[in-house]
Amino acid sequence: MLLESPDTQPVSLIPPPVDAQNLFEMFEYTAQNHPARGIYILDERGGQEFRTYAQILDAVLRVGAALQHHGIKPGQRLFLAQSTGFDFLTSLFGTLALGAIPIPLPVPRADTSASNPLSVAARWARLSKRLDSQAVLFSSHVESALRPRIFPGSPFQLVSDLPALLEKSLTTSDFTPLRPSRNDVAYIQLTSGTTTARRGVLLTHHNILQNVQTVGSLLQVNDQDVVISWLPVDNIMGLVAVVFFSIYWGVDAVLIEPDRFLKNPADWLTAISNHRGTLTLAPNYAYHYCARRCKSSDLEGLDLSSWRVALNGSEPVRAQHMEVFSRRFRPYGLRKNIFVPVYGLSEATMAVSMAPPEQPLVIDGINRAILEREGRAEPLPPSGAPTPAERMHIVSIGKPLDDIELQIFDDHGNPVPERVCGEIALHGDNVMTDYVASTINTDDRRPGLTRLVDGWLFTGDVGYLADGNLFFIGRRSEAILTATGRRIFPEEVELFVNAIDGIRSGTATIFDIPDDAGKTRLVIAYETQSGVDTDEVDTTLRSLLSHHLALEPDVLIALSPRSIPKTRSGKVRRFLARQLYLDHKLDRRHRNAFDLFTIVRGLRKIRRDAARTTQSTVDRVQSLFKKRPED
């Protein structure tokens, strides 16, 4: 089938590799059938490198042989703590070729206390116990953190960066790739850790192959498509929705180091322009971040006319943010209706529902007061809401994918009719096998958290259906029940807070704390820009929330930059923010428990104590860090 490209050149739809039974065969198929296609890496320093899939496959086989030579067995779990780059890609598929199970980990940012070798060593040692991993491949700048000379008694049998691993290994002629079945576990995805400690999600080859095939078919992937992404490769969006998706469909991909995007979001748009990018995926905040942070001087010569689909997911999608983005970049050739809202989660491999591409957004206007008090999505009358605080507009995140059954359930586990809010639950080929058992706590299967029940994945997300469209409200476990009986979802409040001048975009968070009488007190915390009058911001904030939400927060906290804890993909970690507030450590200026001075002092104490007792240094290190909330 032929389509017309933006430049009126005919393009062809790409048939999926239907015979691939696992991710290695998928990669092998693409390398053989699309030998000129490949991946560009744009690193943090501004460099760019391209390798074809065929070239990467050669390196993959060498890595598989090297891992086998160093004693890694099929089925064994292997940490990959590597930055976005070819080392990660070859390590990932080399592990898959061996039949081992990769577990991608986030790489600590070099400018944070969390990147201290002692802290890294302790954190990953704890993870190795929870996930039963005995080997790890690191990026060179953090690899030394787990060398035995720094961390005696390391739980890992293999600790190496990729060049060192390959230096003394057998040739690929001694290596035969393993070809597991579609129902075997392909890799373990760690959850973001926004509401609970990070859990290991067991995803099969079939989960991944089925989901990327379904999404690609809906997007009508063609031979002119180019995927552009800055998403972390340890994240489900960056790995499944970008890396596996691009390789499955045999299209070029441009991968940008996440820190490069955060420092200069215009680099993402420049990559789209230079590489004639057509497909992107990002959380909602990223589009708003671009609209607010990109300087006109960085956009000279920008041409976004090739961009046909901007998938928007991972958090509530906002019509106003997409509109602001469209207005900001329309002079640079941005087409209408490029936004495609999508809903998904790690436990469902990638996508659950998706709006149709190249179509106007479906927006539902409902009464906020009725939603908060009665849990019904009552449509607004033609005359509109009686007051601004009763007006609420929600963007549809599409209809469930064809191979997914989706229902909304009430608190008692009963299905509810359309326009009644409840927990989103689904059943289908994309649903995970289960969690890694050792990463589940006793209370992690309670209502409000993501869990499997009789083959159904209860997501812990609140939403409703209307005319077959799915509408997302927020996390059930994060909803705040006020003293007046309102059920408030943090994202709605944070939307207004983040819109205020002087507040750093995407940093607002709201949570509740009990007072001495046991009543709920609402706390709103946010980071301010330098030189801002916080009293003026507070006055504006209270006025805005009173007018638009009829909400009176009890406590407002202005914080220094980078105080609000987030996941690497940019999600605010509200539970951790709440705990840090209760511990009087929310502001980064006062959070010094793990600064360099404290680390050195703690290490000296460990050495002194270890000299007087029989307890090992390793046990001391682990006990020092065992209660950190970031895990």
XYZ file of N, CA, C and O in Angstrom, residues 252-411:
640
model
N 14.763 4.002 10.991
C 15.851 4.699 11.662
C 15.356 5.289 12.980
O 14.194 5.706 13.107
N 16.253 5.337 13.955
C 15.951 5.965 15.242
C 17.098 6.884 15.626
O 18.266 6.601 15.346
N 16.742 7.988 16.260
C 17.723 8.941 16.777
C 17.514 9.007 18.279
O 16.461 9.438 18.752
N 18.511 8.554 19.044
C 18.424 8.510 20.501
C 19.297 9.609 21.096
O 20.490 9.705 20.788
N 18.683 10.413 21.947
C 19.351 11.563 22.556
C 19.545 11.294 24.038
O 18.626 10.831 24.719
N 20.714 11.586 24.550
C 20.960 11.444 25.979
C 19.974 12.329 26.745
O 19.826 13.523 26.438
N 19.236 11.777 27.728
C 18.201 12.557 28.426
C 18.694 13.874 29.006
O 17.984 14.892 28.930
N 19.893 13.894 29.586
C 20.394 15.135 30.176
C 20.591 16.218 29.125
O 20.491 17.411 29.427
N 20.858 15.803 27.900
C 21.008 16.789 26.824
C 19.674 17.480 26.559
O 19.631 18.699 26.354
N 18.589 16.711 26.596
C 17.262 17.314 26.420
C 16.921 18.246 27.578
O 16.411 19.346 27.386
N 17.198 17.796 28.807
C 16.843 18.601 29.976
C 17.607 19.920 29.998
O 17.064 20.953 30.401
N 18.846 19.900 29.561
C 19.652 21.128 29.547
C 19.252 22.049 28.404
O 19.280 23.275 28.548
N 18.907 21.475 27.282
C 18.543 22.290 26.125
C 17.491 21.551 25.308
O 17.815 20.811 24.380
N 16.205 21.736 25.628
C 15.151 20.991 24.922
C 15.100 21.270 23.428
O 14.566 20.464 22.668
N 15.686 22.383 23.000
C 15.699 22.683 21.565
C 16.482 21.644 20.779
O 16.256 21.468 19.568
N 17.402 20.927 21.445
C 18.162 19.882 20.748
C 17.248 18.779 20.237
O 17.528 18.145 19.211
N 16.175 18.488 20.955
C 15.193 17.483 20.515
C 14.546 17.938 19.214
O 14.450 17.167 18.249
N 14.109 19.183 19.177
C 13.458 19.708 17.979
C 14.443 19.829 16.823
O 14.084 19.577 15.668
N 15.677 20.194 17.140
C 16.691 20.284 16.092
C 16.954 18.916 15.470
O 17.141 18.791 14.251
N 16.955 17.874 16.304
C 17.142 16.520 15.786
C 15.995 16.130 14.868
O 16.199 15.480 13.829
N 14.774 16.514 15.231
C 13.623 16.235 14.363
C 13.798 16.934 13.027
O 13.548 16.359 11.955
N 14.254 18.172 13.078
C 14.455 18.944 11.851
C 15.575 18.362 10.994
O 15.406 18.143 9.789
N 16.712 18.081 11.608
C 17.880 17.618 10.842
C 17.693 16.226 10.265
O 18.180 15.927 9.167
N 17.007 15.343 10.998
C 16.850 13.956 10.572
C 15.498 13.689 9.923
O 15.168 12.537 9.655
N 14.722 14.725 9.713
C 13.373 14.608 9.127
C 12.547 13.617 9.941
O 11.900 12.702 9.424
N 12.572 13.821 11.243
C 11.858 12.940 12.156
C 10.356 12.981 11.943
O 9.786 14.030 11.634
N 9.723 11.842 12.126
C 8.273 11.740 11.916
C 7.520 11.274 13.161
O 6.359 11.618 13.349
N 8.165 10.476 14.020
C 7.489 9.885 15.176
C 8.242 10.227 16.449
O 9.462 10.060 16.522
N 7.501 10.711 17.456
C 8.106 10.953 18.764
C 7.156 10.433 19.836
O 5.969 10.221 19.606
N 7.715 10.257 21.025
C 6.945 9.862 22.200
C 7.546 10.571 23.401
O 8.762 10.557 23.595
N 6.689 11.200 24.212
C 7.185 11.902 25.400
C 6.033 12.109 26.364
O 4.863 12.113 25.969
N 6.347 12.292 27.655
C 5.305 12.664 28.600
C 4.824 14.082 28.333
O 5.522 14.892 27.711
N 3.632 14.392 28.824
C 3.020 15.688 28.565
C 3.922 16.843 28.967
O 4.018 17.855 28.267
N 4.614 16.706 30.119
C 5.406 17.831 30.606
C 6.499 18.229 29.622
O 6.921 19.403 29.575
N 6.999 17.266 28.822
C 8.099 17.558 27.908
C 7.681 18.560 26.835
O 8.469 19.439 26.458
N 6.460 18.434 26.328
C 5.981 19.373 25.318
C 5.795 20.760 25.928
O 6.130 21.776 25.318
N 5.260 20.809 27.156
C 5.120 22.082 27.847
C 6.493 22.676 28.166
O 6.700 23.897 28.046
N 7.430 21.824 28.555
C 8.794 22.246 28.863
C 9.452 22.880 27.635
O 10.112 23.924 27.731
N 9.257 22.262 26.483
C 9.815 22.815 25.241
C 9.221 24.187 24.936
O 9.944 25.126 24.574
N 7.909 24.297 25.052
C 7.237 25.549 24.719
C 7.720 26.694 25.611
O 7.828 27.844 25.166
N 8.043 26.369 26.871
C 8.446 27.412 27.816
C 9.945 27.684 27.805
O 10.370 28.808 28.057
N 10.743 26.661 27.523
C 12.191 26.797 27.709
C 12.978 27.050 26.431
O 14.119 27.521 26.504
N 12.419 26.722 25.273
C 13.175 26.908 24.028
C 13.298 28.398 23.703
O 12.309 29.126 23.673
N 14.524 28.824 23.433
C 14.773 30.206 23.051
C 14.655 30.355 21.534
O 15.067 29.479 20.776
N 14.116 31.469 21.121
C 13.962 31.705 19.678
C 15.308 31.657 18.967
O 15.408 31.219 17.813
N 16.358 32.091 19.652
C 17.687 32.084 19.036
C 18.184 30.670 18.750
O 19.047 30.470 17.895
N 17.628 29.672 19.485
C 18.030 28.282 19.257
C 17.216 27.616 18.157
O 17.473 26.451 17.819
N 16.225 28.316 17.626
C 15.301 27.705 16.678
C 15.466 28.221 15.251
O 14.665 27.884 14.384
N 16.483 29.010 15.001
C 16.683 29.554 13.658
C 16.926 28.424 12.661
O 17.730 27.537 12.898
N 16.199 28.458 11.562
C 16.333 27.433 10.529
C 15.603 26.148 10.821
O 15.696 25.179 10.052
N 14.846 26.090 11.924
C 14.140 24.868 12.315
C 13.015 24.553 11.326
O 12.250 25.440 10.940
N 12.910 23.285 10.920
C 11.855 22.836 10.006
C 11.217 21.576 10.576
O 11.815 20.501 10.563
N 9.988 21.725 11.114
C 9.294 20.608 11.740
C 8.208 20.019 10.843
O 7.342 19.283 11.312
N 8.259 20.294 9.564
C 7.189 19.869 8.671
C 7.123 18.363 8.477
O 6.088 17.826 8.060
N 8.209 17.636 8.777
C 8.200 16.178 8.609
C 7.475 15.471 9.752
O 7.067 14.315 9.618
N 7.305 16.124 10.872
C 6.763 15.545 12.101
C 5.288 15.234 11.922
O 4.469 16.117 11.751
N 4.915 13.945 11.972
C 3.525 13.580 11.739
C 2.804 13.044 12.973
O 1.569 13.151 13.063
N 3.527 12.467 13.943
C 2.898 11.904 15.148
C 3.733 12.257 16.371
O 4.927 11.958 16.418
N 3.078 12.897 17.347
C 3.706 13.168 18.644
C 2.884 12.449 19.703
O 1.870 12.962 20.176
N 3.297 11.237 20.038
C 2.604 10.482 21.076
C 2.815 11.171 22.424
O 3.921 11.590 22.758
N 1.735 11.285 23.192
C 1.765 12.008 24.458
C 1.178 11.097 25.529
O -0.009 10.759 25.488
N 1.996 10.655 26.479
C 1.503 9.727 27.487
C 2.333 9.770 28.751
O 3.077 10.724 28.988
N 2.172 8.745 29.594
C 2.900 8.555 30.843
C 2.353 9.375 31.998
O 2.703 9.116 33.137
N 1.498 10.348 31.732
C 0.886 11.190 32.743
C -0.337 11.840 32.106
O -0.533 11.737 30.894
N -1.198 12.506 32.899
C -2.380 13.139 32.286
C -1.987 14.086 31.150
O -1.080 14.903 31.305
N -2.632 13.937 30.010
C -2.352 14.811 28.872
C -3.234 16.051 28.980
O -4.395 15.967 29.384
N -2.686 17.193 28.629
C -3.369 18.463 28.826
C -3.569 19.176 27.494
O -2.609 19.456 26.778
N -4.824 19.481 27.202
C -5.137 20.151 25.944
C -4.459 21.511 25.864
O -3.952 21.903 24.798
N -4.432 22.247 26.988
C -3.842 23.578 26.959
C -2.350 23.525 26.686
O -1.805 24.401 25.995
N -1.655 22.491 27.193
C -0.222 22.379 26.938
C 0.036 22.043 25.471
O 0.985 22.561 24.868
N -0.767 21.180 24.909
C -0.600 20.832 23.493
C -0.929 22.017 22.595
O -0.281 22.227 21.561
N -1.899 22.820 23.005
C -2.246 24.002 22.233
C -1.127 25.036 22.288
O -0.770 25.648 21.272
N -0.567 25.241 23.472
C 0.552 26.174 23.618
C 1.734 25.714 22.766
O 2.373 26.521 22.078
N 2.026 24.422 22.791
C 3.122 23.885 21.982
C 2.847 24.110 20.502
O 3.743 24.531 19.748
N 1.622 23.842 20.072
C 1.281 23.994 18.648
C 1.427 25.444 18.199
O 1.971 25.718 17.114
N 0.952 26.376 19.015
C 1.080 27.791 18.651
C 2.546 28.222 18.614
O 2.950 28.977 17.722
N 3.313 27.724 19.576
C 4.711 28.142 19.673
C 5.516 27.701 18.464
O 6.403 28.434 17.973
N 5.225 26.508 17.928
C 6.082 25.952 16.875
C 5.411 25.850 15.505
O 6.025 25.331 14.571
N 4.202 26.358 15.396
C 3.564 26.364 14.082
C 4.347 27.186 13.068
O 4.427 26.812 11.880
N 4.954 28.317 13.462
C 5.758 29.067 12.479
C 6.947 28.289 11.930
O 7.543 28.708 10.928
N 7.279 27.165 12.565
C 8.411 26.357 12.112
C 7.954 25.129 11.322
O 8.712 24.175 11.157
N 6.713 25.179 10.842
C 6.226 24.115 9.972
C 5.482 23.000 10.672
O 5.132 21.993 10.029
N 5.228 23.133 11.976
C 4.515 22.086 12.699
C 3.101 21.944 12.153
O 2.357 22.912 12.028
N 2.738 20.709 11.826
C 1.414 20.451 11.249
C 0.327 20.394 12.318
O 0.612 20.202 13.502
N -0.900 20.520 11.887
C -2.031 20.395 12.795
C -2.259 18.925 13.139
O -1.907 18.022 12.386
N -2.833 18.710 14.301
C -3.271 17.375 14.726
C -2.142 16.344 14.760
O -2.329 15.180 14.400
N -0.949 16.769 15.200
C 0.136 15.782 15.312
C 0.058 15.024 16.637
O 0.650 13.949 16.760
N -0.673 15.557 17.627
C -0.679 14.922 18.938
C -1.583 13.696 18.971
O -2.728 13.732 18.495
N -1.041 12.619 19.545
C -1.770 11.364 19.707
C -1.682 10.963 21.180
O -0.675 10.389 21.615
N -2.701 11.284 21.991
C -2.688 10.844 23.391
C -2.692 9.326 23.490
O -3.381 8.634 22.726
N -1.924 8.807 24.445
C -1.790 7.371 24.606
C -1.738 7.054 26.092
O -1.265 7.866 26.895
N -2.247 5.890 26.456
C -2.221 5.447 27.850
C -1.538 4.090 27.925
O -1.830 3.188 27.127
N -0.623 3.954 28.873
C 0.065 2.685 29.049
C 0.784 2.652 30.374
O 0.817 3.637 31.120
N 1.376 1.526 30.686
C 2.140 1.357 31.915
C 3.057 0.154 31.764
O 2.864 -0.680 30.872
N 4.065 0.078 32.628
C 5.060 -0.988 32.510
C 4.425 -2.361 32.562
O 4.804 -3.274 31.815
N 3.455 -2.536 33.455
C 2.832 -3.836 33.641
C 2.009 -4.272 32.426
O 1.636 -5.435 32.310
N 1.725 -3.347 31.526
C 1.015 -3.663 30.286
C 1.946 -3.554 29.083
O 1.495 -3.326 27.957
N 3.239 -3.702 29.305
C 4.288 -3.683 28.285
C 4.537 -2.291 27.723
O 5.645 -1.802 27.735
N 3.515 -1.644 27.212
C 3.688 -0.299 26.676
C 2.329 0.386 26.592
O 1.933 1.118 27.476
N 1.556 0.096 25.543
C 0.329 0.849 25.279
C -0.911 0.030 25.607
O -0.965 -1.179 25.362
N -1.912 0.715 26.151
C -3.210 0.126 26.444
C -4.280 0.730 25.533
O -5.119 0.024 24.983
N -4.250 2.037 25.402
C -5.192 2.728 24.528
C -4.453 3.823 23.786
O -3.418 4.313 24.240
N -4.996 4.224 22.644
C -4.341 5.246 21.835
C -5.373 5.951 20.973
O -6.249 5.305 20.378
N -5.278 7.271 20.927
C -6.172 8.038 20.055
C -5.767 7.830 18.597
O -4.604 7.507 18.314
N -6.681 8.000 17.667
C -6.317 7.840 16.253
C -5.372 8.944 15.804
O -5.542 10.112 16.188
N -4.351 8.611 15.024
C -3.397 9.635 14.579
C -4.021 10.602 13.582
O -4.981 10.276 12.880
N -3.450 11.811 13.571
C -3.824 12.858 12.622
C -5.306 13.238 12.709
O -5.924 13.585 11.697
N -5.850 13.188 13.922
C -7.237 13.566 14.156
C -7.290 14.599 15.277
O -6.418 14.619 16.153
N -8.310 15.472 15.293
C -8.434 16.435 16.396
C -8.599 15.718 17.734
O -9.115 14.602 17.805
N -8.169 16.367 18.796
C -8.327 15.810 20.132
C -9.800 15.704 20.500
O -10.614 16.547 20.119
N -10.134 14.652 21.249
C -11.475 14.510 21.809
C -11.407 14.995 23.253
O -10.681 14.427 24.070
N -12.148 16.060 23.559
C -12.097 16.678 24.881
C -13.482 16.630 25.511
O -14.479 16.992 24.887
N -13.525 16.153 26.745
C -14.789 16.002 27.470
C -14.888 17.080 28.549
O -14.047 17.135 29.454
N -15.907 17.930 28.459
C -16.157 18.945 29.471
C -17.118 18.401 30.515
O -18.241 18.015 30.188
N -16.668 18.347 31.779
C -17.495 17.768 32.831
C -17.537 18.700 34.043
O -16.770 19.664 34.137
N -18.446 18.398 34.970
C -18.603 19.173 36.187
C -17.613 18.661 37.241
O -17.723 17.528 37.707
N -16.670 19.503 37.608
C -15.629 19.113 38.547
C -16.205 18.763 39.918
O -15.796 17.793 40.559
N -17.158 19.555 40.384
C -17.725 19.339 41.717
C -18.401 17.981 41.825
O -18.261 17.266 42.827
N -19.134 17.592 40.783
C -19.807 16.293 40.797
C -18.784 15.166 40.733
O -18.918 14.143 41.404
N -17.734 15.359 39.946
C -16.683 14.339 39.856
C -16.026 14.133 41.223
O -15.835 12.998 41.660
N -15.681 15.226 41.895
C -14.956 15.117 43.159
C -15.814 14.561 44.291
O -15.315 13.879 45.183
N -17.101 14.838 44.264
C -17.950 14.432 45.386
C -18.745 13.153 45.115
O -19.038 12.401 46.041
N -19.072 12.903 43.841
C -19.929 11.763 43.531
C -19.264 10.740 42.626
O -19.801 9.647 42.434
N -18.112 11.070 42.041
C -17.407 10.130 41.184
C -18.067 9.908 39.838
O -17.860 8.860 39.210
N -18.847 10.880 39.373
C -19.494 10.783 38.060
C -18.963 11.878 37.142
O -18.727 13.006 37.570
N -18.777 11.524 35.872
C -18.326 12.493 34.874
C -19.548 13.093 34.192
O -19.941 12.691 33.100
N -20.159 14.041 34.855
C -21.382 14.672 34.358
C -21.027 15.711 33.301
O -20.292 16.667 33.568
N -21.534 15.568 32.057
C -21.194 16.544 31.010
C -21.696 17.937 31.363
O -22.752 18.102 31.987
N -20.938 18.932 30.973
C -21.366 20.304 31.182
C -22.527 20.641 30.256
O -22.592 20.163 29.114
N -23.468 21.462 30.701
C -24.558 21.892 29.825
C -24.036 22.823 28.737
O -22.923 23.356 28.847
N -24.818 23.040 27.699
C -24.367 23.938 26.618
C -23.988 25.329 27.107
O -23.125 25.986 26.516
N -24.610 25.773 28.188
C -24.312 27.107 28.717
C -23.005 27.146 29.497
O -22.537 28.213 29.887
N -22.404 25.973 29.768
C -21.165 25.912 30.502
C -21.364 25.715 31.986
O -22.491 25.558 32.468
N -20.257 25.747 32.737
C -20.313 25.520 34.176
C -20.832 26.768 34.892
O -20.553 27.895 34.471
N -21.588 26.577 35.994
C -22.077 27.734 36.764
C -20.945 28.607 37.302
O -21.061 29.825 37.357
N -19.823 27.964 37.706
C -18.666 28.692 38.216
C -17.398 28.089 37.635
O -17.398 26.917 37.231
N -16.297 28.863 37.583
C -15.046 28.302 37.053
C -14.590 27.052 37.802
O -14.009 26.141 37.199
N -14.841 26.984 39.109
C -14.388 25.845 39.899
C -15.128 24.562 39.547
O -14.679 23.470 39.912
N -16.252 24.676 38.856
C -17.012 23.486 38.465
C -16.687 23.041 37.045
O -17.267 22.063 36.560
N -15.804 23.753 36.403
C -15.475 23.449 35.007
C -14.201 22.603 34.950
O -13.189 22.936 35.542
N -14.270 21.508 34.205
C -13.115 20.626 34.062
C -13.138 20.005 32.674
O -14.188 19.540 32.209
N -12.008 20.019 31.999
C -11.909 19.448 30.657
C -10.829 18.364 30.646
O -9.713 18.587 31.109
N -11.190 17.208 30.129
C -10.289 16.054 30.113
C -10.126 15.566 28.679
O -11.114 15.444 27.938
N -8.891 15.269 28.305
C -8.586 14.800 26.960
C -8.714 13.285 26.901
O -8.203 12.564 27.773
N -9.369 12.789 25.873
C -9.460 11.336 25.670
C -8.087 10.758 25.365
O -7.308 11.341 24.604
N -7.795 9.619 25.979
C -6.550 8.906 25.668
C -6.839 7.720 24.754
O -6.128 6.719 24.753
N -7.918 7.876 23.970
C -8.213 6.921 22.923
C -9.062 5.751 23.366
O -9.549 5.686 24.495
N -9.205 4.828 22.461
C -9.941 3.597 22.728
C -8.957 2.454 22.934
O -7.837 2.492 22.421
N -9.343 1.447 23.699
C -8.428 0.321 23.941
C -7.961 -0.303 22.627
O -8.701 -0.342 21.639
N -6.721 -0.766 22.619
C -6.201 -1.457 21.442
C -7.043 -2.693 21.151
O -7.695 -3.248 22.043
N -7.022 -3.135 19.908
C -7.924 -4.198 19.468
C -7.793 -5.483 20.272
O -8.778 -6.192 20.470
N -6.600 -5.802 20.749
C -6.396 -7.073 21.447
C -6.473 -6.927 22.962
O -6.015 -7.794 23.698
N -7.063 -5.813 23.438
C -7.152 -5.550 24.873
C -8.606 -5.401 25.293
O -9.372 -4.662 24.664
N -8.987 -6.099 26.348
C -10.296 -5.932 26.967
C -10.130 -5.015 28.175
O -9.283 -5.273 29.028
N -10.922 -3.960 28.234
C -10.766 -2.961 29.289
C -12.100 -2.689 29.959
O -13.137 -2.556 29.286
N -12.088 -2.594 31.293
C -13.290 -2.272 32.062
C -12.928 -1.321 33.193
O -11.763 -1.224 33.605
N -13.951 -0.644 33.701
C -13.817 0.225 34.862
C -14.552 -0.441 36.028
O -15.705 -0.848 35.883
N -13.865 -0.555 37.179
C -14.438 -1.220 38.340
C -14.553 -0.253 39.513
O -13.695 0.631 39.697
N -15.600 -0.440 40.337
C -15.743 0.367 41.543
C -14.874 -0.207 42.667
O -14.148 -1.197 42.475
N -14.976 0.398 43.853
C -14.127 -0.017 44.967
C -14.424 -1.427 45.460
O -13.624 -2.012 46.203
